[in-house]
Amino acid sequence: MLDETNYVPRLRSDYQDRIKGLLKEEFSYKNEMEIPRLDKIVLNIGAGSEAVRDSKKAKSAADDLTKISGQRAVVTKAKKSIAGFRVREDMPLGAKVTLRGNRMYDFLDRLVTIALPRVRDFRGIKPSFDGRGNFATGIKEHIVFPEINYDQVDEVWGMDVIITTTAATDAEAKALLKHFNMPFSS
């Protein structure tokens, strides 16, 4: 069992020891607090039409997301009814989890070093920033994570990964993620 009190993730210590200095030099920050850092990572699985037909699908998505993140996932529910999609208010439709601190750094490490290289025909991630320094990407199959046993999976889910940073611009956020070895395609 890991001792949580003294444990420092590899990427967190790399950020403190190496990346902060590189970013300070690259963007010539005057103050330590100006240096961009990771704020949180949000993972989301939308079960969609599968969950409309079978309410257990959202629970299954939440269980898989819990295994991937190491933190209990929350089942997301419909905010309002939409008759055309056969969705009722409060119907479970997916799952989400917000990671901060050590779990966030552990997840980013597993995403970059293990999961993304396992994606079929992987040629890098297309940079997709929102203009405020936040990054979003999607993974077509959640089974690329080693925590998921392929033989026990009843459904292959797509997954959204949103990385929120304290960077003021997209260029700063991209530089931060590049230093974390995020495999951008261009």
Coordinates of C-alpha atoms in Angstrom, one line a residue:
M1 CA 0.0 0.0 0.0
L2 CA 1.2 3.5 -0.9
D3 CA 1.9 5.9 1.9
E4 CA -0.3 8.9 0.8
T5 CA 1.3 11.4 3.1
N6 CA 4.9 11.3 1.6
Y7 CA 3.9 10.3 -1.9
V8 CA 4.7 12.9 -4.6
P9 CA 3.7 11.9 -8.2
R10 CA 6.5 11.9 -10.8
L11 CA 5.0 14.7 -12.9
R12 CA 4.3 16.9 -9.9
S13 CA 8.0 16.8 -8.8
D14 CA 9.0 17.2 -12.5
Y15 CA 6.9 20.4 -12.6
Q16 CA 8.4 21.8 -9.4
D17 CA 12.0 20.9 -10.3
R18 CA 12.2 21.5 -14.1
I19 CA 9.1 22.7 -15.9
K20 CA 8.5 25.8 -13.7
G21 CA 12.0 27.1 -14.5
L22 CA 11.6 26.4 -18.2
L23 CA 8.3 28.2 -18.4
K24 CA 9.6 31.2 -16.4
E25 CA 12.5 31.5 -18.8
E26 CA 10.4 30.9 -21.9
F27 CA 7.8 33.5 -21.1
S28 CA 10.0 35.8 -18.9
Y29 CA 7.6 35.9 -15.9
K30 CA 8.6 38.2 -13.1
N31 CA 6.5 36.6 -10.4
E32 CA 6.3 32.9 -9.4
M33 CA 2.5 33.0 -9.3
E34 CA 2.4 34.0 -13.0
I35 CA 3.8 30.6 -14.1
P36 CA 1.0 28.4 -15.4
R37 CA 0.1 25.2 -13.6
L38 CA -2.5 22.5 -13.8
D39 CA -5.7 23.3 -12.0
K40 CA -7.9 20.2 -12.6
I41 CA -8.7 17.4 -15.0
V42 CA -12.3 16.5 -15.7
L43 CA -13.2 13.1 -17.2
N44 CA -16.6 12.5 -18.8
I45 CA -18.3 9.5 -20.3
G46 CA -21.6 10.1 -22.0
A47 CA -23.5 6.9 -22.4
G48 CA -26.2 8.6 -24.5
S49 CA -28.7 6.4 -26.3
E50 CA -27.4 3.3 -24.6
A51 CA -28.4 4.7 -21.2
V52 CA -31.8 5.7 -22.5
R53 CA -32.5 2.0 -23.4
D54 CA -30.8 0.5 -20.3
S55 CA -30.4 2.5 -17.1
K56 CA -27.6 0.1 -15.9
K57 CA -25.3 1.5 -18.7
A58 CA -24.7 4.8 -16.9
K59 CA -23.8 2.8 -13.7
S60 CA -21.4 0.7 -15.8
A61 CA -19.8 3.8 -17.3
A62 CA -19.4 5.3 -13.8
D63 CA -17.7 2.0 -12.6
D64 CA -15.3 2.1 -15.5
L65 CA -14.5 5.8 -14.9
T66 CA -13.9 5.1 -11.2
K67 CA -11.4 2.4 -12.2
I68 CA -9.6 4.7 -14.6
S69 CA -9.4 7.7 -12.3
G70 CA -8.9 6.1 -8.9
Q71 CA -11.7 8.3 -7.6
R72 CA -15.4 7.7 -7.4
A73 CA -17.3 8.9 -10.4
V74 CA -20.6 10.7 -10.3
V75 CA -23.5 9.6 -12.4
T76 CA -24.8 12.5 -14.5
K77 CA -28.5 12.9 -15.0
A78 CA -30.6 14.7 -17.6
K79 CA -31.6 18.2 -16.6
K80 CA -34.8 18.2 -18.6
S81 CA -37.0 15.9 -20.6
I82 CA -36.6 15.6 -24.4
A83 CA -39.4 13.6 -25.9
G84 CA -37.7 13.2 -29.3
F85 CA -34.7 11.4 -27.6
R86 CA -37.0 9.5 -25.1
V87 CA -35.1 11.2 -22.3
R88 CA -36.9 12.0 -19.0
E89 CA -35.8 14.5 -16.4
D90 CA -33.3 13.0 -13.9
M91 CA -32.6 10.0 -16.1
P92 CA -29.0 8.7 -15.7
L93 CA -27.1 9.5 -19.0
G94 CA -23.3 9.2 -18.1
A95 CA -20.6 9.7 -15.6
K96 CA -18.0 12.3 -14.7
V97 CA -15.1 12.8 -12.3
T98 CA -13.0 15.8 -11.4
L99 CA -9.4 15.1 -10.5
R100 CA -7.1 17.5 -8.5
G101 CA -3.8 17.2 -6.7
N102 CA -1.9 14.0 -6.8
R103 CA -4.6 12.0 -8.5
M104 CA -4.6 14.6 -11.3
Y105 CA -0.8 14.3 -11.9
D106 CA -1.1 10.4 -11.7
F107 CA -3.8 10.4 -14.3
L108 CA -1.9 12.8 -16.7
D109 CA 1.1 10.5 -16.3
R110 CA -0.9 7.4 -17.2
L111 CA -2.6 9.2 -20.1
V112 CA 0.6 10.4 -21.7
T113 CA 2.8 7.4 -21.1
I114 CA 0.5 4.4 -21.3
A115 CA -3.0 5.2 -22.7
L116 CA -2.3 7.4 -25.7
P117 CA 0.4 5.2 -27.1
R118 CA -2.1 2.3 -27.0
V119 CA -4.6 4.1 -29.2
R120 CA -4.8 2.5 -32.7
D121 CA -3.3 4.6 -35.5
F122 CA -2.2 7.3 -33.1
R123 CA -0.5 10.2 -34.8
G124 CA -0.7 12.7 -31.9
I125 CA -3.4 14.9 -30.4
K126 CA -4.8 17.8 -32.4
P127 CA -4.3 21.0 -30.2
S128 CA -7.8 22.0 -29.1
F129 CA -7.7 25.0 -26.7
D130 CA -10.6 27.3 -25.7
G131 CA -8.8 30.6 -25.8
R132 CA -8.4 30.8 -22.0
G133 CA -5.7 28.2 -21.6
N134 CA -7.8 25.1 -21.2
F135 CA -7.4 22.0 -23.3
A136 CA -10.0 19.4 -24.3
T137 CA -9.6 16.1 -26.2
G138 CA -11.6 12.9 -26.7
I139 CA -10.6 9.3 -26.6
K140 CA -12.7 6.9 -28.7
E141 CA -12.2 3.8 -26.6
H142 CA -11.8 3.8 -22.8
I143 CA -10.2 0.4 -23.0
V144 CA -6.8 1.9 -23.7
F145 CA -6.3 2.4 -20.0
P146 CA -4.6 -0.6 -18.3
E147 CA -7.1 -0.5 -15.4
I148 CA -9.9 -1.7 -17.7
N149 CA -10.0 -5.5 -18.3
Y150 CA -11.1 -5.9 -21.9
D151 CA -12.8 -9.3 -21.2
Q152 CA -15.1 -7.8 -18.5
V153 CA -16.2 -4.8 -20.5
D154 CA -19.8 -4.9 -21.6
E155 CA -19.6 -1.7 -23.7
V156 CA -16.8 0.4 -25.1
W157 CA -17.2 4.1 -24.2
G158 CA -15.8 7.2 -25.7
M159 CA -14.3 9.6 -23.1
D160 CA -13.8 13.4 -22.9
V161 CA -10.7 14.7 -21.1
I162 CA -10.6 18.4 -20.2
I163 CA -7.4 19.8 -18.7
T164 CA -7.9 23.1 -16.9
T165 CA -4.8 25.2 -16.4
T166 CA -4.1 28.6 -14.8
A167 CA -2.5 29.8 -18.1
A168 CA -3.7 33.1 -19.5
T169 CA -3.3 32.2 -23.2
D170 CA -3.4 29.1 -25.3
A171 CA 0.3 29.4 -26.2
E172 CA 1.2 29.3 -22.5
A173 CA -1.1 26.3 -21.9
K174 CA 0.3 24.5 -24.9
A175 CA 3.9 25.1 -23.7
L176 CA 3.0 23.7 -20.2
L177 CA 1.4 20.6 -21.7
K178 CA 4.3 20.1 -24.1
H179 CA 6.7 20.1 -21.1
F180 CA 4.5 17.4 -19.6
N181 CA 5.2 15.4 -22.9
M182 CA 1.7 15.7 -24.3
P183 CA 2.0 14.3 -27.8
F184 CA 0.6 17.1 -30.0
S185 CA 0.3 16.4 -33.7
S186 CA 1.6 19.8 -34.9

